[in-house]
Amino acid sequence: MDSWNSIYEEVAYGVLGWISFLSWSLCFYPQVLLNYRRKSVVGFNFDFPALNLTKHTSYLVYNAAMYFNPEIHRQYHQKYGLNQMIPVGLNDVFFSIHALSLTIFTMYQIFIYERGTQKVSKTCIAITAIIWTSALVCIIIAWPKHSWLWLISVFNTFQVIITTIKYIPQAVTNFNRKSTVGWSIGFVFFDLFGGLFSFGQMCAQSIDQGSVVNFYGNLGKLLLSLEVMLFDLLFIVQHYVLYPEESDKGDVVVPSEEAEPFIDSGMQRDKGSASKDDNTGTGTDDLMVVAVAATPDLKSGSVLAMEIDEGQRAI
């Protein structure tokens, strides 16, 4: 019952799973380090970590319950067959724990670093409220009949839905700003590799079992892998093709309409008017330009300009 037919497929399953865990775990660090280096989260859409908090909480509930709970194992075998393997590995559990921890830390960075006028959108708050209200209703429904497999499958569905939604605000932010500065491309590549190897792990199990039950038995993991690969390819196109940046040296990028000039125009006007002659109302620079322009001989014009300049300093 639920055993491997080939040692090679078992090894491949383990290797691909832990590579996926490593890639998906490392994908959080480029954004964390970028925020730390810039001391700013400007350009990083706050809906992403807010939705991620619900997503990874839901995914942890599913993975931990599916991997450790004997009653859920029994219900799974009863539904899909005694010869079918549990579609969750230990690497999935460790990933969920790590991902939830880093998401909480990223939200902490949002509170302590420069964030401009950015905030979590009302749409994000509404989606989060709907998800957790639905989760509470499902718990109440599942409790009397002990329908635990159904319940954790609902949580798995929640994380799939949020995965679909959570990337959209960042893609739209990049589009509106015509820039990907503030959004770590390192995260994107690690995320892409994580999805690719996670899909490969499922393929290894399917080949060994000669069945595709593990795909629809853990539809959430399958859709998660496909979704992240799709969105990560979109972010790569945005970063390198649509809105390429020569470099991101950690500087905070302020949109042009919000940026202030290095020297205020009013200060420039004051500086120009400060050198005006009290009697004539004409500035030193104006006198020099007029004098040089009115002198046909370049040499004599230069001498005259120097004399005027020396005279103004003497005054």
mmCIF file of C-alpha atoms in Angstrom:
data_model
loop_
_atom_site.group_PDB
_atom_site.id
_atom_site.type_symbol
_atom_site.label_atom_id
_atom_site.label_comp_id
_atom_site.label_asym_id
_atom_site.label_seq_id
_atom_site.Cartn_x
_atom_site.Cartn_y
_atom_site.Cartn_z
ATOM 1 C CA MET A 1 0.000 0.000 0.000
ATOM 2 C CA ASP A 2 1.243 3.468 -1.014
ATOM 3 C CA SER A 3 4.826 2.304 -1.691
ATOM 4 C CA TRP A 4 7.309 3.070 -4.426
ATOM 5 C CA ASN A 5 7.760 0.731 -7.391
ATOM 6 C CA SER A 6 11.149 2.119 -8.422
ATOM 7 C CA ILE A 7 14.014 3.293 -6.248
ATOM 8 C CA TYR A 8 15.064 5.688 -9.010
ATOM 9 C CA GLU A 9 11.677 7.378 -9.097
ATOM 10 C CA GLU A 10 11.688 7.580 -5.312
ATOM 11 C CA VAL A 11 15.100 9.276 -5.330
ATOM 12 C CA ALA A 12 14.005 11.620 -8.144
ATOM 13 C CA TYR A 13 10.871 12.492 -6.168
ATOM 14 C CA GLY A 14 12.916 13.380 -3.094
ATOM 15 C CA VAL A 15 15.577 15.341 -4.979
ATOM 16 C CA LEU A 16 13.075 17.337 -7.045
ATOM 17 C CA GLY A 17 10.967 18.018 -3.960
ATOM 18 C CA TRP A 18 13.824 19.396 -1.894
ATOM 19 C CA ILE A 19 15.163 21.460 -4.805
ATOM 20 C CA SER A 20 11.665 22.895 -5.117
ATOM 21 C CA PHE A 21 11.635 23.601 -1.382
ATOM 22 C CA LEU A 22 15.040 25.314 -1.618
ATOM 23 C CA SER A 23 14.033 27.451 -4.609
ATOM 24 C CA TRP A 24 10.684 28.487 -3.173
ATOM 25 C CA SER A 25 12.282 29.201 0.195
ATOM 26 C CA LEU A 26 15.113 31.271 -1.275
ATOM 27 C CA CYS A 27 12.680 33.284 -3.409
ATOM 28 C CA PHE A 28 11.639 35.288 -0.332
ATOM 29 C CA TYR A 29 15.139 36.531 0.484
ATOM 30 C CA PRO A 30 15.890 38.772 -2.549
ATOM 31 C CA GLN A 31 12.834 40.914 -1.733
ATOM 32 C CA VAL A 32 13.689 40.994 1.976
ATOM 33 C CA LEU A 33 17.287 41.994 1.216
ATOM 34 C CA LEU A 34 16.193 44.559 -1.376
ATOM 35 C CA ASN A 35 13.877 46.184 1.161
ATOM 36 C CA TYR A 36 16.678 46.214 3.725
ATOM 37 C CA ARG A 37 19.240 47.688 1.327
ATOM 38 C CA ARG A 38 16.911 50.437 0.114
ATOM 39 C CA LYS A 39 15.352 51.012 3.558
ATOM 40 C CA SER A 40 12.190 51.385 1.529
ATOM 41 C CA VAL A 41 9.294 49.299 0.235
ATOM 42 C CA VAL A 42 8.239 51.824 -2.418
ATOM 43 C CA GLY A 43 7.350 49.901 -5.580
ATOM 44 C CA PHE A 44 6.509 46.725 -3.648
ATOM 45 C CA ASN A 45 2.738 46.260 -3.750
ATOM 46 C CA PHE A 46 1.405 45.673 -0.230
ATOM 47 C CA ASP A 47 -1.452 43.484 -1.429
ATOM 48 C CA PHE A 48 1.112 40.803 -2.304
ATOM 49 C CA PRO A 49 2.326 40.030 1.257
ATOM 50 C CA ALA A 50 -1.146 40.629 2.696
ATOM 51 C CA LEU A 51 -2.652 38.004 0.387
ATOM 52 C CA ASN A 52 0.399 35.793 0.895
ATOM 53 C CA LEU A 53 -0.306 35.688 4.615
ATOM 54 C CA THR A 54 -3.702 34.071 3.999
ATOM 55 C CA LYS A 55 -2.369 31.920 1.167
ATOM 56 C CA HIS A 56 0.503 30.362 3.127
ATOM 57 C CA THR A 57 -1.609 29.920 6.256
ATOM 58 C CA SER A 58 -4.147 27.978 4.186
ATOM 59 C CA TYR A 59 -1.423 25.958 2.472
ATOM 60 C CA LEU A 60 0.207 25.104 5.822
ATOM 61 C CA VAL A 61 -3.131 23.832 7.154
ATOM 62 C CA TYR A 62 -3.495 21.583 4.090
ATOM 63 C CA ASN A 63 0.084 20.274 3.955
ATOM 64 C CA ALA A 64 0.489 19.626 7.690
ATOM 65 C CA ALA A 65 -2.900 17.933 8.023
ATOM 66 C CA MET A 66 -2.440 15.825 4.881
ATOM 67 C CA TYR A 67 1.051 14.712 5.887
ATOM 68 C CA PHE A 68 0.595 14.026 9.612
ATOM 69 C CA ASN A 69 -3.079 13.158 10.249
ATOM 70 C CA PRO A 70 -3.883 9.383 10.084
ATOM 71 C CA GLU A 71 -7.626 9.976 9.787
ATOM 72 C CA ILE A 72 -7.112 12.121 6.712
ATOM 73 C CA HIS A 73 -4.836 9.396 5.283
ATOM 74 C CA ARG A 74 -7.675 6.915 5.758
ATOM 75 C CA GLN A 75 -10.204 9.188 4.082
ATOM 76 C CA TYR A 76 -7.796 9.833 1.187
ATOM 77 C CA HIS A 77 -7.226 6.108 0.570
ATOM 78 C CA GLN A 78 -10.940 5.469 0.866
ATOM 79 C CA LYS A 79 -11.607 8.043 -1.847
ATOM 80 C CA TYR A 80 -8.685 7.451 -4.245
ATOM 81 C CA GLY A 81 -7.639 3.851 -3.528
ATOM 82 C CA LEU A 82 -5.462 2.001 -1.041
ATOM 83 C CA ASN A 83 -2.552 1.794 -3.475
ATOM 84 C CA GLN A 84 -2.315 5.565 -3.918
ATOM 85 C CA MET A 85 0.418 7.517 -2.152
ATOM 86 C CA ILE A 86 -0.279 10.585 -0.062
ATOM 87 C CA PRO A 87 0.359 13.529 -2.454
ATOM 88 C CA VAL A 88 2.236 15.677 0.099
ATOM 89 C CA GLY A 89 5.904 15.358 1.017
ATOM 90 C CA LEU A 90 7.804 16.557 4.058
ATOM 91 C CA ASN A 91 9.372 19.259 1.901
ATOM 92 C CA ASP A 92 5.873 20.711 1.330
ATOM 93 C CA VAL A 93 5.335 21.031 5.085
ATOM 94 C CA PHE A 94 8.714 22.690 5.665
ATOM 95 C CA PHE A 95 8.101 25.055 2.764
ATOM 96 C CA SER A 96 4.775 26.217 4.191
ATOM 97 C CA ILE A 97 6.287 26.880 7.629
ATOM 98 C CA HIS A 98 9.207 28.796 6.153
ATOM 99 C CA ALA A 99 7.054 30.752 3.686
ATOM 100 C CA LEU A 100 4.624 31.859 6.378
ATOM 101 C CA SER A 101 7.490 33.007 8.603
ATOM 102 C CA LEU A 102 9.143 35.064 5.840
ATOM 103 C CA THR A 103 5.802 36.579 4.836
ATOM 104 C CA ILE A 104 5.279 37.800 8.396
ATOM 105 C CA PHE A 105 8.797 39.258 8.418
ATOM 106 C CA THR A 106 8.180 41.028 5.073
ATOM 107 C CA MET A 107 5.057 42.636 6.509
ATOM 108 C CA TYR A 108 7.157 43.790 9.463
ATOM 109 C CA GLN A 109 9.479 45.526 6.971
ATOM 110 C CA ILE A 110 6.497 47.367 5.528
ATOM 111 C CA PHE A 111 5.825 48.897 8.939
ATOM 112 C CA ILE A 112 9.398 50.036 9.624
ATOM 113 C CA TYR A 113 10.627 51.221 6.196
ATOM 114 C CA GLU A 114 9.722 54.136 3.918
ATOM 115 C CA ARG A 115 6.508 53.271 2.114
ATOM 116 C CA GLY A 116 5.353 56.576 0.619
ATOM 117 C CA THR A 117 1.593 56.739 0.159
ATOM 118 C CA GLN A 118 1.188 53.026 -0.508
ATOM 119 C CA LYS A 119 -1.245 50.956 1.529
ATOM 120 C CA VAL A 120 -3.199 47.704 1.378
ATOM 121 C CA SER A 121 -6.136 48.100 -0.981
ATOM 122 C CA LYS A 122 -9.747 47.807 0.091
ATOM 123 C CA THR A 123 -10.159 45.028 -2.479
ATOM 124 C CA CYS A 124 -7.435 43.019 -0.774
ATOM 125 C CA ILE A 125 -9.032 43.536 2.632
ATOM 126 C CA ALA A 126 -12.412 42.440 1.243
ATOM 127 C CA ILE A 127 -10.941 39.295 -0.371
ATOM 128 C CA THR A 128 -9.175 38.361 2.857
ATOM 129 C CA ALA A 129 -12.354 38.850 4.878
ATOM 130 C CA ILE A 130 -14.373 36.717 2.436
ATOM 131 C CA ILE A 131 -11.780 33.910 2.508
ATOM 132 C CA TRP A 132 -11.647 33.664 6.293
ATOM 133 C CA THR A 133 -15.405 33.970 6.683
ATOM 134 C CA SER A 134 -15.808 31.131 4.179
ATOM 135 C CA ALA A 135 -13.206 29.090 6.062
ATOM 136 C CA LEU A 136 -15.137 29.497 9.308
ATOM 137 C CA VAL A 137 -18.375 28.389 7.627
ATOM 138 C CA CYS A 138 -16.630 25.328 6.151
ATOM 139 C CA ILE A 139 -15.230 24.357 9.570
ATOM 140 C CA ILE A 140 -18.734 24.521 11.042
ATOM 141 C CA ILE A 141 -20.063 22.336 8.195
ATOM 142 C CA ALA A 142 -17.250 19.748 8.367
ATOM 143 C CA TRP A 143 -17.107 19.386 12.150
ATOM 144 C CA PRO A 144 -20.249 17.239 12.790
ATOM 145 C CA LYS A 145 -19.419 14.679 10.054
ATOM 146 C CA HIS A 146 -15.624 14.792 10.517
ATOM 147 C CA SER A 147 -15.185 15.551 6.834
ATOM 148 C CA TRP A 148 -11.548 16.503 7.336
ATOM 149 C CA LEU A 149 -10.326 15.591 3.870
ATOM 150 C CA TRP A 150 -12.987 17.826 2.354
ATOM 151 C CA LEU A 151 -12.141 20.614 4.786
ATOM 152 C CA ILE A 152 -8.415 20.697 4.076
ATOM 153 C CA SER A 153 -9.192 20.462 0.349
ATOM 154 C CA VAL A 154 -11.179 23.681 0.799
ATOM 155 C CA PHE A 155 -8.114 25.319 2.359
ATOM 156 C CA ASN A 156 -6.062 24.039 -0.576
ATOM 157 C CA THR A 157 -8.575 25.634 -2.933
ATOM 158 C CA PHE A 158 -8.279 28.918 -1.042
ATOM 159 C CA GLN A 159 -4.509 29.010 -1.553
ATOM 160 C CA VAL A 160 -4.957 28.338 -5.288
ATOM 161 C CA ILE A 161 -7.444 31.195 -5.609
ATOM 162 C CA ILE A 162 -5.200 33.595 -3.696
ATOM 163 C CA THR A 163 -2.173 32.544 -5.764
ATOM 164 C CA THR A 164 -4.105 33.552 -8.871
ATOM 165 C CA ILE A 165 -5.060 36.900 -7.362
ATOM 166 C CA LYS A 166 -1.895 37.882 -5.464
ATOM 167 C CA TYR A 167 0.365 38.387 -8.485
ATOM 168 C CA ILE A 168 -2.081 40.641 -10.331
ATOM 169 C CA PRO A 169 -1.645 43.818 -8.181
ATOM 170 C CA GLN A 170 2.156 43.692 -8.620
ATOM 171 C CA ALA A 171 1.845 43.174 -12.382
ATOM 172 C CA VAL A 172 -0.552 46.146 -12.554
ATOM 173 C CA THR A 173 1.778 48.258 -10.364
ATOM 174 C CA ASN A 174 4.673 47.528 -12.725
ATOM 175 C CA PHE A 175 2.470 48.464 -15.679
ATOM 176 C CA ASN A 176 1.302 51.751 -14.146
ATOM 177 C CA ARG A 177 4.810 52.801 -13.059
ATOM 178 C CA LYS A 178 6.387 51.500 -16.298
ATOM 179 C CA SER A 179 9.091 50.116 -14.031
ATOM 180 C CA THR A 180 9.925 47.004 -12.012
ATOM 181 C CA VAL A 181 12.242 48.799 -9.564
ATOM 182 C CA GLY A 182 11.304 47.774 -6.024
ATOM 183 C CA TRP A 183 10.136 44.330 -7.198
ATOM 184 C CA SER A 184 12.960 41.804 -6.914
ATOM 185 C CA ILE A 185 13.733 39.869 -10.098
ATOM 186 C CA GLY A 186 15.643 37.417 -7.878
ATOM 187 C CA PHE A 187 12.342 36.473 -6.254
ATOM 188 C CA VAL A 188 10.868 35.835 -9.690
ATOM 189 C CA PHE A 189 13.605 33.428 -10.805
ATOM 190 C CA PHE A 190 13.612 31.423 -7.562
ATOM 191 C CA ASP A 191 9.810 31.305 -7.683
ATOM 192 C CA LEU A 192 9.919 30.066 -11.276
ATOM 193 C CA PHE A 193 12.401 27.300 -10.460
ATOM 194 C CA GLY A 194 10.337 26.296 -7.430
ATOM 195 C CA GLY A 195 7.222 25.867 -9.555
ATOM 196 C CA LEU A 196 9.138 23.969 -12.238
ATOM 197 C CA PHE A 197 10.702 21.464 -9.819
ATOM 198 C CA SER A 198 7.451 21.077 -7.877
ATOM 199 C CA PHE A 199 5.711 20.071 -11.100
ATOM 200 C CA GLY A 200 8.612 17.713 -11.864
ATOM 201 C CA GLN A 201 8.189 16.090 -8.439
ATOM 202 C CA MET A 202 4.533 15.366 -9.170
ATOM 203 C CA CYS A 203 5.505 13.908 -12.546
ATOM 204 C CA ALA A 204 8.028 11.571 -10.878
ATOM 205 C CA GLN A 205 5.351 10.218 -8.524
ATOM 206 C CA SER A 206 2.851 9.859 -11.350
ATOM 207 C CA ILE A 207 5.319 7.914 -13.517
ATOM 208 C CA ASP A 208 6.191 5.559 -10.651
ATOM 209 C CA GLN A 209 2.554 4.870 -9.789
ATOM 210 C CA GLY A 210 1.430 4.670 -13.416
ATOM 211 C CA SER A 211 -1.423 6.984 -12.508
ATOM 212 C CA VAL A 212 -2.408 10.639 -12.579
ATOM 213 C CA VAL A 213 -4.384 10.405 -9.340
ATOM 214 C CA ASN A 214 -1.748 12.433 -7.493
ATOM 215 C CA PHE A 215 -2.409 15.327 -9.877
ATOM 216 C CA TYR A 216 -6.123 15.659 -9.194
ATOM 217 C CA GLY A 217 -5.706 14.270 -5.675
ATOM 218 C CA ASN A 218 -3.588 17.361 -4.942
ATOM 219 C CA LEU A 219 -5.001 19.743 -7.511
ATOM 220 C CA GLY A 220 -3.862 22.701 -5.442
ATOM 221 C CA LYS A 221 -0.193 21.820 -5.782
ATOM 222 C CA LEU A 222 -0.565 21.247 -9.522
ATOM 223 C CA LEU A 223 -2.332 24.554 -10.126
ATOM 224 C CA LEU A 224 0.107 26.355 -7.818
ATOM 225 C CA SER A 225 3.071 25.155 -9.916
ATOM 226 C CA LEU A 226 1.440 26.156 -13.196
ATOM 227 C CA GLU A 227 0.254 29.548 -11.917
ATOM 228 C CA VAL A 228 3.603 30.661 -10.546
ATOM 229 C CA MET A 229 5.401 29.677 -13.741
ATOM 230 C CA LEU A 230 2.904 31.658 -15.832
ATOM 231 C CA PHE A 231 3.108 34.837 -13.748
ATOM 232 C CA ASP A 232 6.868 34.626 -13.303
ATOM 233 C CA LEU A 233 7.310 34.519 -17.070
ATOM 234 C CA LEU A 234 5.140 37.651 -17.255
ATOM 235 C CA PHE A 235 7.350 39.419 -14.675
ATOM 236 C CA ILE A 236 10.487 38.427 -16.587
ATOM 237 C CA VAL A 237 9.020 39.966 -19.761
ATOM 238 C CA GLN A 238 8.141 43.137 -17.830
ATOM 239 C CA HIS A 239 11.617 43.398 -16.294
ATOM 240 C CA TYR A 240 13.778 42.656 -19.321
ATOM 241 C CA VAL A 241 11.596 43.560 -22.314
ATOM 242 C CA LEU A 242 8.843 46.049 -21.475
ATOM 243 C CA TYR A 243 10.424 48.112 -18.675
ATOM 244 C CA PRO A 244 14.161 47.349 -18.649
ATOM 245 C CA GLU A 245 16.312 49.098 -16.065
ATOM 246 C CA GLU A 246 20.055 49.579 -16.477
ATOM 247 C CA SER A 247 20.569 48.815 -12.811
ATOM 248 C CA ASP A 248 18.843 48.921 -9.450
ATOM 249 C CA LYS A 249 21.482 50.174 -7.058
ATOM 250 C CA GLY A 250 19.126 50.281 -4.124
ATOM 251 C CA ASP A 251 18.009 53.878 -4.597
ATOM 252 C CA VAL A 252 14.414 54.762 -3.897
ATOM 253 C CA VAL A 253 12.702 55.568 -7.173
ATOM 254 C CA VAL A 254 10.142 58.334 -6.909
ATOM 255 C CA PRO A 255 7.649 58.791 -9.765
ATOM 256 C CA SER A 256 8.412 61.899 -11.820
ATOM 257 C CA GLU A 257 5.196 63.622 -10.926
ATOM 258 C CA GLU A 258 6.066 63.330 -7.226
ATOM 259 C CA ALA A 259 9.769 64.159 -7.483
ATOM 260 C CA GLU A 260 10.994 67.569 -6.304
ATOM 261 C CA PRO A 261 13.730 69.400 -8.250
ATOM 262 C CA PHE A 262 17.180 69.375 -6.657
ATOM 263 C CA ILE A 263 17.142 73.218 -6.679
ATOM 264 C CA ASP A 264 13.765 74.862 -6.366
ATOM 265 C CA SER A 265 12.848 77.236 -9.190
ATOM 266 C CA GLY A 266 12.016 79.921 -6.641
ATOM 267 C CA MET A 267 15.523 79.635 -5.209
ATOM 268 C CA GLN A 268 16.948 79.946 -8.705
ATOM 269 C CA ARG A 269 14.954 83.121 -9.288
ATOM 270 C CA ASP A 270 16.147 84.560 -5.967
ATOM 271 C CA LYS A 271 19.721 83.727 -6.817
ATOM 272 C CA GLY A 272 19.386 85.499 -10.181
ATOM 273 C CA SER A 273 17.732 88.550 -8.715
ATOM 274 C CA ALA A 274 20.146 88.803 -5.759
ATOM 275 C CA SER A 275 22.885 90.179 -8.004
ATOM 276 C CA LYS A 276 20.755 92.884 -9.596
ATOM 277 C CA ASP A 277 21.994 96.442 -9.322
ATOM 278 C CA ASP A 278 19.809 98.493 -6.988
ATOM 279 C CA ASN A 279 19.831 101.515 -9.338
ATOM 280 C CA THR A 280 19.443 99.832 -12.719
ATOM 281 C CA GLY A 281 17.590 96.659 -11.726
ATOM 282 C CA THR A 282 19.868 94.743 -14.090
ATOM 283 C CA GLY A 283 21.640 91.592 -12.974
ATOM 284 C CA THR A 284 25.370 91.021 -13.305
ATOM 285 C CA ASP A 285 24.927 88.111 -15.681
ATOM 286 C CA ASP A 286 22.664 90.250 -17.901
ATOM 287 C CA LEU A 287 25.287 93.045 -18.103
ATOM 288 C CA MET A 288 28.015 90.626 -19.064
ATOM 289 C CA VAL A 289 25.934 89.041 -21.807
ATOM 290 C CA VAL A 290 24.912 92.408 -23.248
ATOM 291 C CA ALA A 291 28.476 93.749 -23.117
ATOM 292 C CA VAL A 292 29.973 90.745 -24.869
ATOM 293 C CA ALA A 293 27.232 90.626 -27.467
ATOM 294 C CA ALA A 294 27.613 94.319 -28.250
ATOM 295 C CA THR A 295 31.387 94.093 -28.742
ATOM 296 C CA PRO A 296 32.294 92.938 -32.252
ATOM 297 C CA ASP A 297 35.909 92.105 -31.328
ATOM 298 C CA LEU A 298 35.930 88.833 -29.313
ATOM 299 C CA LYS A 299 39.158 89.730 -27.493
ATOM 300 C CA SER A 300 38.021 93.177 -26.430
ATOM 301 C CA GLY A 301 34.614 91.757 -25.504
ATOM 302 C CA SER A 302 36.256 89.277 -23.132
ATOM 303 C CA VAL A 303 38.323 92.052 -21.528
ATOM 304 C CA LEU A 304 35.214 94.201 -21.071
ATOM 305 C CA ALA A 305 33.336 91.300 -19.482
ATOM 306 C CA MET A 306 36.191 90.716 -17.046
ATOM 307 C CA GLU A 307 36.265 94.379 -16.122
ATOM 308 C CA ILE A 308 32.542 94.426 -15.441
ATOM 309 C CA ASP A 309 32.821 91.308 -13.334
ATOM 310 C CA GLU A 310 35.694 92.776 -11.282
ATOM 311 C CA GLY A 311 33.727 95.979 -10.819
ATOM 312 C CA GLN A 312 30.710 94.111 -9.501
ATOM 313 C CA ARG A 313 32.855 92.226 -6.980
ATOM 314 C CA ALA A 314 34.410 95.465 -5.804
ATOM 315 C CA ILE A 315 30.931 96.865 -5.164
#
